[in-house]
């Protein structure tokens, strides 16, 4: 069967020393899995590049968008393979450009040549010049623009063959999913936590989620919004399991027994405790939150110290030093922003104090908490969990 070729480049995986074969193997599996809707897809590594072959006629945009969503992929280019003869390279390069002209409004191009095989008798600048000349002859609508070409046509002469490909489509980089343990994201319906989950997954961490609601103070629709967000994330990381917990019984106890200005912080300490228990039960080695230093009262340095104090598991806060505008840009880029800004209530906003403490002192917070049966409340919450599995 005739196949279409794509060249996939890895970013950091290439920097791995002894472990490189392992990372390459996982990345190969991830790319194959991403393209499993195409029968008979082949993928293999050759001298640091991944060559992916899908059945001829597969939608190019779809293949590319599936590949660039795989963490660890730095870039992807549609390509053709040519025999290592200048006439063949020129002919195939012209055909390749003709196909592009048929589909896109392009007027200019430039050829960039690379000669990894130094035994090939023609040097790179001369390869570029000759191929450029042959393309110009066959594609009359095109002219050469070395500064701002509409398409950069690359010719890469390697040991086994020559490859012709066009400009690269960038991926997210990072490391293949599953190469860095598993973490539990505390997932709200806001802008930040989906971005935090994405960033950790991009570094190879598998993700499980926990979401707290205060039903019936928070609506069913609010939870569906969170599920929609996780669905977007699942598009990058595959099926995600989400633990769903009603925090209302705990919130009611806090409101009844503790100072109003400490409510949010006390709720957050419970969230962390419950999350840690769920993480332990599900082999997650870290908690992940979307907290960002100073963004709100519960995220001042003092508040974060008091929140952290209740758990012994490491808490990852990948957004901690980012500005909100940059987090918002990232949310747009990964496709969660428009869902996040839908106005649904979150359990944190249900019993929001008018003037939350911004510089909490641990002894005072612990004293307030001593009025509650913390352990029993946490156990009851963990036992009441529901699990939803969200598919891409
Ligand atoms: P986000 O945009 O992620 O909601 P935020 O700026 O609104 O963040 P907070 O509401 O203080 O900040 O929440 C801080 C972090 O606590 C969130 O990023 C998330 O990790 C966690 N969190 C908040 N609410 C919930 C919830 N209902 N369920 C699970 N985790 C939550
Ligand atoms: Mg929030």
CSV table of C-alpha atoms and ligand atoms in Angstrom, one decimal:
chain,number,residue,atom,x,y,z
A,1,UNK,CA,0.0,0.0,0.0
A,2,UNK,CA,1.3,3.5,-0.8
A,3,UNK,CA,2.0,5.5,2.2
A,4,UNK,CA,2.5,9.2,3.1
A,5,UNK,CA,5.6,10.1,5.0
A,6,UNK,CA,6.0,12.5,8.0
A,7,UNK,CA,9.2,13.3,9.8
A,8,UNK,CA,8.8,13.7,13.5
A,9,UNK,CA,11.5,15.3,15.6
A,10,UNK,CA,11.9,14.9,19.3
A,11,UNK,CA,13.1,17.8,21.4
A,12,UNK,CA,14.6,16.9,24.8
A,13,UNK,CA,14.5,13.2,24.3
A,14,UNK,CA,17.5,13.7,22.0
A,15,UNK,CA,19.5,15.0,25.0
A,16,UNK,CA,19.0,11.9,27.1
A,17,UNK,CA,22.1,9.9,27.4
A,18,UNK,CA,21.9,6.2,28.5
A,19,UNK,CA,18.2,6.5,28.8
A,20,UNK,CA,17.6,7.7,25.3
A,21,UNK,CA,16.4,4.3,23.9
A,22,UNK,CA,13.8,4.1,26.6
A,23,UNK,CA,12.4,7.6,25.9
A,24,UNK,CA,12.6,6.9,22.2
A,25,UNK,CA,10.6,3.7,22.6
A,26,UNK,CA,7.9,5.4,24.7
A,27,UNK,CA,7.6,8.3,22.3
A,28,UNK,CA,7.3,5.9,19.3
A,29,UNK,CA,4.5,4.1,21.1
A,30,UNK,CA,2.8,7.4,21.9
A,31,UNK,CA,2.9,8.6,18.3
A,32,UNK,CA,1.6,5.3,17.1
A,33,UNK,CA,-1.2,5.4,19.6
A,34,UNK,CA,-2.1,9.0,18.6
A,35,UNK,CA,-2.5,7.8,15.0
A,36,UNK,CA,-4.2,4.5,15.7
A,37,UNK,CA,-7.3,5.6,13.8
A,38,UNK,CA,-5.2,5.1,10.6
A,39,UNK,CA,-4.8,1.4,9.9
A,40,UNK,CA,-1.3,0.2,9.2
A,41,UNK,CA,0.5,3.2,10.5
A,42,UNK,CA,4.3,2.6,10.7
A,43,UNK,CA,6.8,4.5,12.8
A,44,UNK,CA,10.4,3.9,13.3
A,45,UNK,CA,13.5,5.8,14.4
A,46,UNK,CA,16.5,6.3,12.1
A,47,UNK,CA,19.5,8.3,13.2
A,48,UNK,CA,17.6,10.6,15.6
A,49,UNK,CA,14.5,11.2,13.5
A,50,UNK,CA,11.2,9.4,13.6
A,51,UNK,CA,9.8,8.4,10.2
A,52,UNK,CA,6.0,7.9,10.3
A,53,UNK,CA,4.1,6.4,7.4
A,54,UNK,CA,0.3,6.6,7.3
A,55,UNK,CA,-1.9,5.2,4.5
A,56,UNK,CA,-1.9,7.4,1.4
A,57,UNK,CA,-4.6,10.0,1.4
A,58,UNK,CA,-4.9,10.4,5.2
A,59,UNK,CA,-5.8,14.0,6.0
A,60,UNK,CA,-2.5,15.9,6.4
A,61,UNK,CA,-3.8,18.5,8.9
A,62,UNK,CA,-5.3,15.7,11.0
A,63,UNK,CA,-2.1,13.7,11.0
A,64,UNK,CA,-0.1,16.7,12.0
A,65,UNK,CA,-2.4,17.9,14.7
A,66,UNK,CA,-2.4,14.4,16.2
A,67,UNK,CA,1.4,14.2,16.2
A,68,UNK,CA,2.0,17.6,17.7
A,69,UNK,CA,-0.3,16.8,20.6
A,70,UNK,CA,2.1,14.1,21.7
A,71,UNK,CA,4.4,15.3,24.4
A,72,UNK,CA,8.0,14.9,23.5
A,73,UNK,CA,7.4,15.9,19.9
A,74,UNK,CA,9.3,19.0,18.9
A,75,UNK,CA,8.1,19.3,15.3
A,76,UNK,CA,6.5,17.5,12.4
A,77,UNK,CA,6.9,17.9,8.6
A,78,UNK,CA,5.1,16.2,5.8
A,79,UNK,CA,7.9,14.6,3.6
A,80,UNK,CA,8.7,12.5,0.7
A,81,UNK,CA,11.6,10.1,0.3
A,82,UNK,CA,13.8,10.3,-2.8
A,83,UNK,CA,16.6,8.2,-4.3
A,84,UNK,CA,20.0,9.9,-3.8
A,85,UNK,CA,20.2,11.2,-7.4
A,86,UNK,CA,19.9,14.9,-8.2
A,87,UNK,CA,17.4,14.3,-11.0
A,88,UNK,CA,15.1,12.3,-8.8
A,89,UNK,CA,15.4,14.8,-5.9
A,90,UNK,CA,14.5,17.6,-8.3
A,91,UNK,CA,11.6,15.8,-9.9
A,92,UNK,CA,10.1,14.7,-6.5
A,93,UNK,CA,10.7,18.2,-5.0
A,94,UNK,CA,8.8,19.7,-8.0
A,95,UNK,CA,5.9,17.3,-7.5
A,96,UNK,CA,5.9,18.0,-3.8
A,97,UNK,CA,5.7,21.8,-4.5
A,98,UNK,CA,3.0,21.3,-7.1
A,99,UNK,CA,0.8,19.6,-4.5
A,100,UNK,CA,1.3,22.5,-2.2
A,101,UNK,CA,0.4,25.0,-4.9
A,102,UNK,CA,-2.8,23.1,-5.6
A,103,UNK,CA,-3.9,23.6,-2.0
A,104,UNK,CA,-2.4,26.8,-0.9
A,105,UNK,CA,-2.0,30.3,-2.2
A,106,UNK,CA,1.8,30.4,-2.3
A,107,UNK,CA,4.0,32.5,-4.6
A,108,UNK,CA,7.5,32.1,-3.3
A,109,UNK,CA,9.8,29.4,-1.9
A,110,UNK,CA,13.4,28.8,-0.9
A,111,UNK,CA,15.3,25.6,-0.7
A,112,UNK,CA,17.4,24.7,2.3
A,113,UNK,CA,19.7,21.7,1.9
A,114,UNK,CA,21.5,19.6,4.4
A,115,UNK,CA,24.0,16.8,3.7
A,116,UNK,CA,24.2,14.5,6.6
A,117,UNK,CA,25.9,11.9,4.3
A,118,UNK,CA,29.2,13.6,3.6
A,119,UNK,CA,30.0,11.0,0.9
A,120,UNK,CA,27.3,12.5,-1.3
A,121,UNK,CA,29.3,14.3,-3.9
A,122,UNK,CA,27.4,17.6,-4.1
A,123,UNK,CA,27.7,20.1,-1.3
A,124,UNK,CA,24.6,21.6,0.4
A,125,UNK,CA,24.5,25.1,-1.3
A,126,UNK,CA,24.8,23.5,-4.7
A,127,UNK,CA,22.1,20.9,-3.9
A,128,UNK,CA,19.8,23.9,-2.9
A,129,UNK,CA,20.7,25.8,-6.1
A,130,UNK,CA,20.1,22.8,-8.4
A,131,UNK,CA,16.8,21.7,-6.7
A,132,UNK,CA,15.6,25.4,-6.7
A,133,UNK,CA,16.3,25.6,-10.4
A,134,UNK,CA,14.4,22.4,-11.2
A,135,UNK,CA,11.4,23.5,-9.1
A,136,UNK,CA,11.3,26.9,-10.8
A,137,UNK,CA,11.2,25.2,-14.2
A,138,UNK,CA,8.2,23.0,-13.3
A,139,UNK,CA,6.3,25.4,-11.1
A,140,UNK,CA,6.0,28.6,-13.1
A,141,UNK,CA,3.9,30.5,-10.6
A,142,UNK,CA,6.7,30.4,-8.0
A,143,UNK,CA,9.7,32.6,-7.5
A,144,UNK,CA,12.5,32.4,-5.1
A,145,UNK,CA,12.5,34.5,-2.0
A,146,UNK,CA,15.4,33.8,0.3
A,147,UNK,CA,14.3,36.2,3.1
A,148,UNK,CA,10.6,35.6,3.5
A,149,UNK,CA,9.5,32.6,1.5
A,150,UNK,CA,5.9,31.4,1.7
A,151,UNK,CA,7.3,27.8,1.9
A,152,UNK,CA,10.7,26.6,2.9
A,153,UNK,CA,11.5,23.5,1.1
A,154,UNK,CA,14.1,21.3,2.8
A,155,UNK,CA,16.3,18.7,1.2
A,156,UNK,CA,18.0,16.4,3.6
A,157,UNK,CA,20.5,13.9,2.1
A,158,UNK,CA,21.0,11.1,4.6
A,159,UNK,CA,22.8,7.8,4.5
A,160,UNK,CA,19.8,5.7,3.4
A,161,UNK,CA,18.0,8.2,1.2
A,162,UNK,CA,17.2,11.8,0.5
A,163,UNK,CA,14.1,13.4,2.1
A,164,UNK,CA,12.2,16.4,0.9
A,165,UNK,CA,10.0,18.2,3.4
A,166,UNK,CA,8.4,21.5,4.0
A,167,UNK,CA,8.5,23.9,7.0
A,168,UNK,CA,8.0,22.3,10.3
A,169,UNK,CA,4.9,22.5,12.4
A,170,UNK,CA,5.9,22.9,16.1
A,171,UNK,CA,4.9,20.6,18.8
A,172,UNK,CA,4.8,21.3,22.5
A,173,UNK,CA,8.1,19.6,23.2
A,174,UNK,CA,8.5,18.1,26.7
A,175,UNK,CA,8.8,14.4,27.5
A,176,UNK,CA,6.7,11.4,26.6
A,177,UNK,CA,3.7,10.8,28.8
A,178,UNK,CA,4.3,8.1,31.4
A,179,UNK,CA,8.0,8.6,31.8
A,180,UNK,CA,7.8,10.6,35.0
A,181,UNK,CA,5.4,9.0,37.5
A,182,UNK,CA,1.9,10.0,38.2
A,183,UNK,CA,0.5,13.1,39.9
A,184,UNK,CA,-3.0,14.1,41.2
A,185,UNK,CA,-4.2,17.4,40.0
A,186,UNK,CA,-6.7,19.4,42.2
A,187,UNK,CA,-8.9,20.4,39.4
A,188,UNK,CA,-11.3,23.3,39.7
A,189,UNK,CA,-13.3,24.8,36.9
A,190,UNK,CA,-11.0,27.8,36.7
A,191,UNK,CA,-8.3,28.9,34.3
A,192,UNK,CA,-5.3,27.8,36.3
A,193,UNK,CA,-5.6,24.2,37.2
A,194,UNK,CA,-6.1,22.8,33.7
A,195,UNK,CA,-2.9,24.7,32.6
A,196,UNK,CA,-1.1,23.3,35.7
A,197,UNK,CA,-2.1,19.7,34.7
A,198,UNK,CA,-1.1,20.3,31.2
A,199,UNK,CA,2.4,21.5,32.2
A,200,UNK,CA,3.1,18.6,34.4
A,201,UNK,CA,1.8,16.1,31.8
A,202,UNK,CA,4.1,17.8,29.3
A,203,UNK,CA,7.0,16.8,31.5
A,204,UNK,CA,6.0,13.2,31.2
A,205,UNK,CA,3.8,12.9,34.3
A,206,UNK,CA,0.6,10.8,34.0
A,207,UNK,CA,-2.3,12.6,35.5
A,208,UNK,CA,-5.3,11.7,37.7
A,209,UNK,CA,-7.7,14.4,38.9
A,210,UNK,CA,-9.7,15.2,42.0
A,211,UNK,CA,-12.6,17.7,41.9
A,212,UNK,CA,-14.5,19.1,44.9
A,213,UNK,CA,-18.0,20.4,44.7
A,214,UNK,CA,-20.6,21.7,47.2
A,215,UNK,CA,-23.7,20.2,45.6
A,216,UNK,CA,-26.5,21.5,45.8
A,217,UNK,CA,-24.8,24.9,46.4
A,218,UNK,CA,-22.8,24.2,43.3
A,219,UNK,CA,-24.8,22.9,40.3
A,220,UNK,CA,-24.6,19.8,38.2
A,221,UNK,CA,-23.6,22.1,35.3
A,222,UNK,CA,-20.6,23.3,37.2
A,223,UNK,CA,-19.3,19.8,37.4
A,224,UNK,CA,-20.0,19.1,33.8
A,225,UNK,CA,-17.9,22.2,33.0
A,226,UNK,CA,-15.0,20.6,34.9
A,227,UNK,CA,-15.6,17.3,33.0
A,228,UNK,CA,-15.4,19.3,29.7
A,229,UNK,CA,-12.1,20.8,30.8
A,230,UNK,CA,-10.7,17.4,31.6
A,231,UNK,CA,-11.9,16.1,28.2
A,232,UNK,CA,-9.8,18.8,26.5
A,233,UNK,CA,-6.8,17.6,28.6
A,234,UNK,CA,-7.6,14.0,27.7
A,235,UNK,CA,-7.0,15.0,24.1
A,236,UNK,CA,-3.3,15.4,25.1
A,237,UNK,CA,-3.0,12.7,27.7
A,238,UNK,CA,-5.6,10.1,26.9
A,239,UNK,CA,-8.3,8.8,29.3
A,240,UNK,CA,-8.3,10.6,32.7
A,241,UNK,CA,-9.8,9.3,35.9
A,242,UNK,CA,-11.4,12.0,38.1
A,243,UNK,CA,-12.3,11.5,41.7
A,244,UNK,CA,-15.3,13.7,42.6
A,245,UNK,CA,-16.0,14.6,46.2
A,246,UNK,CA,-18.7,16.6,47.9
A,247,UNK,CA,-17.1,19.0,50.3
A,248,UNK,CA,-20.3,20.5,51.7
A,249,UNK,CA,-20.4,18.5,54.9
A,250,UNK,CA,-16.9,19.8,55.8
A,251,UNK,CA,-17.7,23.4,54.7
A,252,UNK,CA,-20.8,23.4,56.9
A,253,UNK,CA,-18.7,22.3,59.9
A,254,UNK,CA,-16.1,25.0,59.2
A,255,UNK,CA,-18.7,27.7,58.8
A,256,UNK,CA,-20.5,26.6,62.0
A,257,UNK,CA,-17.4,26.3,64.2
A,258,UNK,CA,-14.5,28.5,62.9
A,259,UNK,CA,-13.8,32.2,62.3
A,260,UNK,CA,-15.3,33.5,59.1
A,261,UNK,CA,-12.1,35.1,57.8
A,262,UNK,CA,-10.3,31.7,57.9
A,263,UNK,CA,-13.0,29.8,55.9
A,264,UNK,CA,-11.2,29.6,52.6
A,265,UNK,CA,-7.9,28.6,54.1
A,266,UNK,CA,-9.5,25.9,56.3
A,267,UNK,CA,-11.3,24.5,53.3
A,268,UNK,CA,-8.1,24.5,51.3
A,269,UNK,CA,-6.3,22.5,54.1
A,270,UNK,CA,-9.1,19.9,53.9
A,271,UNK,CA,-8.8,19.7,50.2
A,272,UNK,CA,-5.1,19.0,50.5
A,273,UNK,CA,-5.6,16.3,53.2
A,274,UNK,CA,-8.3,14.5,51.2
A,275,UNK,CA,-6.3,14.8,48.0
A,276,UNK,CA,-3.2,13.3,49.7
A,277,UNK,CA,-5.3,10.3,50.8
A,278,UNK,CA,-6.6,9.8,47.3
A,279,UNK,CA,-3.2,10.2,45.8
A,280,UNK,CA,-1.8,7.5,48.2
A,281,UNK,CA,-4.6,5.1,47.3
A,282,UNK,CA,-4.0,5.6,43.6
A,283,UNK,CA,-0.2,5.5,43.4
A,284,UNK,CA,0.1,9.2,42.7
A,285,UNK,CA,3.4,10.5,44.0
A,286,UNK,CA,2.7,14.2,44.0
A,287,UNK,CA,-0.2,16.7,44.3
A,288,UNK,CA,-0.5,19.4,41.7
A,289,UNK,CA,-2.4,22.6,42.0
A,290,UNK,CA,-2.9,25.7,39.9
A,291,UNK,CA,-1.8,28.1,42.6
A,292,UNK,CA,0.0,31.2,41.6
A,293,UNK,CA,1.9,33.3,44.1
A,294,UNK,CA,-0.1,36.3,45.3
A,295,UNK,CA,-3.0,35.8,42.9
A,296,UNK,CA,-5.7,35.7,45.6
A,297,UNK,CA,-5.8,35.7,49.4
A,298,UNK,CA,-5.3,32.0,49.7
A,299,UNK,CA,-2.2,32.1,47.5
A,300,UNK,CA,-0.1,34.6,49.5
A,301,UNK,CA,3.3,33.1,50.6
A,302,UNK,CA,1.9,32.8,54.2
A,303,UNK,CA,-1.3,31.1,53.0
A,304,UNK,CA,0.7,28.6,50.9
A,305,UNK,CA,2.9,27.7,53.9
A,306,UNK,CA,-0.2,27.1,56.0
A,307,UNK,CA,-1.9,25.1,53.3
A,308,UNK,CA,1.2,23.0,52.6
A,309,UNK,CA,1.6,22.2,56.3
A,310,UNK,CA,-1.1,19.5,56.4
A,311,UNK,CA,0.4,17.2,53.8
A,312,UNK,CA,3.7,15.4,53.6
A,313,UNK,CA,3.5,14.6,49.9
A,314,UNK,CA,5.3,17.1,47.6
A,315,UNK,CA,2.9,19.7,46.2
A,316,UNK,CA,3.8,20.8,42.6
A,317,UNK,CA,2.7,24.3,41.7
A,318,UNK,CA,3.9,24.7,38.1
A,319,UNK,CA,2.3,28.1,37.7
A,320,UNK,CA,3.7,29.6,40.9
A,321,UNK,CA,5.8,32.3,39.3
A,322,UNK,CA,3.7,33.0,36.2
A,323,UNK,CA,1.7,36.1,35.5
A,324,UNK,CA,-2.0,35.7,35.1
A,325,UNK,CA,-1.9,37.0,31.5
A,326,UNK,CA,0.7,34.4,30.5
A,327,UNK,CA,-1.4,31.6,32.2
A,328,UNK,CA,-4.4,32.9,30.2
A,329,UNK,CA,-2.4,32.8,26.9
A,330,UNK,CA,-1.4,29.2,27.7
A,331,UNK,CA,-5.0,28.3,28.4
A,332,UNK,CA,-6.0,29.7,25.0
A,333,UNK,CA,-3.2,27.8,23.3
A,334,UNK,CA,-4.2,24.4,24.8
A,335,UNK,CA,-7.9,25.1,24.3
A,336,UNK,CA,-9.2,25.3,27.8
A,337,UNK,CA,-9.7,29.0,28.1
A,338,UNK,CA,-13.2,29.4,26.6
A,339,UNK,CA,-14.6,26.6,28.8
A,340,UNK,CA,-12.9,28.0,32.0
A,341,UNK,CA,-14.4,31.4,31.6
A,342,UNK,CA,-17.9,30.1,31.6
A,343,UNK,CA,-19.5,31.5,34.8
A,344,UNK,CA,-20.2,28.6,37.0
A,345,UNK,CA,-19.8,28.6,40.8
A,346,UNK,CA,-16.9,26.7,42.4
A,347,UNK,CA,-17.0,25.2,45.9
A,348,UNK,CA,-14.4,27.7,47.0
A,349,UNK,CA,-16.7,30.6,46.2
A,350,UNK,CA,-19.7,29.1,48.0
A,351,UNK,CA,-18.8,30.3,51.5
A,352,UNK,CA,-16.4,33.1,50.5
A,353,UNK,CA,-15.5,35.3,53.5
A,354,UNK,CA,-15.8,39.1,53.0
A,355,UNK,CA,-12.3,39.7,54.3
A,356,UNK,CA,-10.2,36.5,54.1
A,357,UNK,CA,-7.0,36.4,56.1
A,358,UNK,CA,-4.0,37.1,53.8
A,359,UNK,CA,-1.3,36.5,56.4
A,360,UNK,CA,-2.5,33.5,58.4
A,361,UNK,CA,-0.5,32.2,61.4
A,362,UNK,CA,-0.3,28.5,61.7
A,363,UNK,CA,-1.0,28.3,65.5
A,364,UNK,CA,-4.2,30.3,65.1
A,365,UNK,CA,-5.4,28.2,62.2
A,366,UNK,CA,-4.6,25.0,64.1
A,367,UNK,CA,-6.5,26.3,67.1
A,368,UNK,CA,-9.6,27.0,64.9
A,369,UNK,CA,-9.3,23.5,63.4
A,370,UNK,CA,-9.1,21.9,66.8
A,371,UNK,CA,-12.8,22.4,67.1
A,372,UNK,CA,-13.4,19.9,64.3
A,373,UNK,CA,-13.0,16.2,64.1
A,374,UNK,CA,-10.5,16.5,61.2
A,375,UNK,CA,-9.7,12.9,60.8
A,376,UNK,CA,-13.4,11.7,60.7
A,377,UNK,CA,-14.3,14.4,58.3
A,378,UNK,CA,-11.5,13.5,55.9
A,379,UNK,CA,-12.2,9.8,56.1
A,380,UNK,CA,-15.9,10.4,55.4
A,381,UNK,CA,-15.1,12.6,52.4
A,382,UNK,CA,-12.6,10.1,50.9
A,383,UNK,CA,-15.1,7.2,51.4
A,384,UNK,CA,-17.8,9.2,49.6
A,385,UNK,CA,-15.8,9.7,46.4
A,386,UNK,CA,-17.3,9.0,43.0
A,387,UNK,CA,-15.1,8.2,40.1
A,388,UNK,CA,-15.7,9.4,36.6
A,389,UNK,CA,-13.5,8.3,33.7
A,390,UNK,CA,-13.2,10.9,31.0
A,391,UNK,CA,-12.2,9.8,27.5
A,392,UNK,CA,-10.6,12.1,24.9
B,1,LIG,P1,-8.3,28.0,39.2
B,1,LIG,O1,-8.3,28.9,38.1
B,1,LIG,O2,-7.5,26.8,38.9
B,1,LIG,O3,-9.6,27.7,39.8
B,1,LIG,P2,-7.9,30.0,41.2
B,1,LIG,O4,-7.1,31.1,40.8
B,1,LIG,O5,-9.4,30.2,41.0
B,1,LIG,O6,-7.5,28.7,40.4
B,1,LIG,P3,-8.3,29.0,43.8
B,1,LIG,O7,-9.8,28.9,43.6
B,1,LIG,O8,-7.8,29.6,45.1
B,1,LIG,O9,-7.6,29.7,42.6
B,1,LIG,O10,-7.7,27.5,43.8
B,1,LIG,C1,-6.4,27.3,43.8
B,1,LIG,C2,-6.1,25.9,43.4
B,1,LIG,O11,-6.8,25.0,44.3
B,1,LIG,C3,-6.7,25.6,42.0
B,1,LIG,O12,-5.8,25.9,41.0
B,1,LIG,C4,-6.9,24.1,42.1
B,1,LIG,O13,-5.7,23.4,42.0
B,1,LIG,C5,-7.4,23.9,43.6
B,1,LIG,N1,-8.8,24.0,43.6
B,1,LIG,C6,-9.6,25.1,43.8
B,1,LIG,N2,-10.9,24.7,43.8
B,1,LIG,C7,-11.0,23.4,43.6
B,1,LIG,C8,-12.0,22.5,43.4
B,1,LIG,N3,-13.3,22.8,43.5
B,1,LIG,N4,-11.7,21.2,43.3
B,1,LIG,C9,-10.4,20.8,43.2
B,1,LIG,N5,-9.4,21.6,43.3
B,1,LIG,C10,-9.6,22.9,43.5
B,2,LIG,MG1,-10.8,28.5,41.3
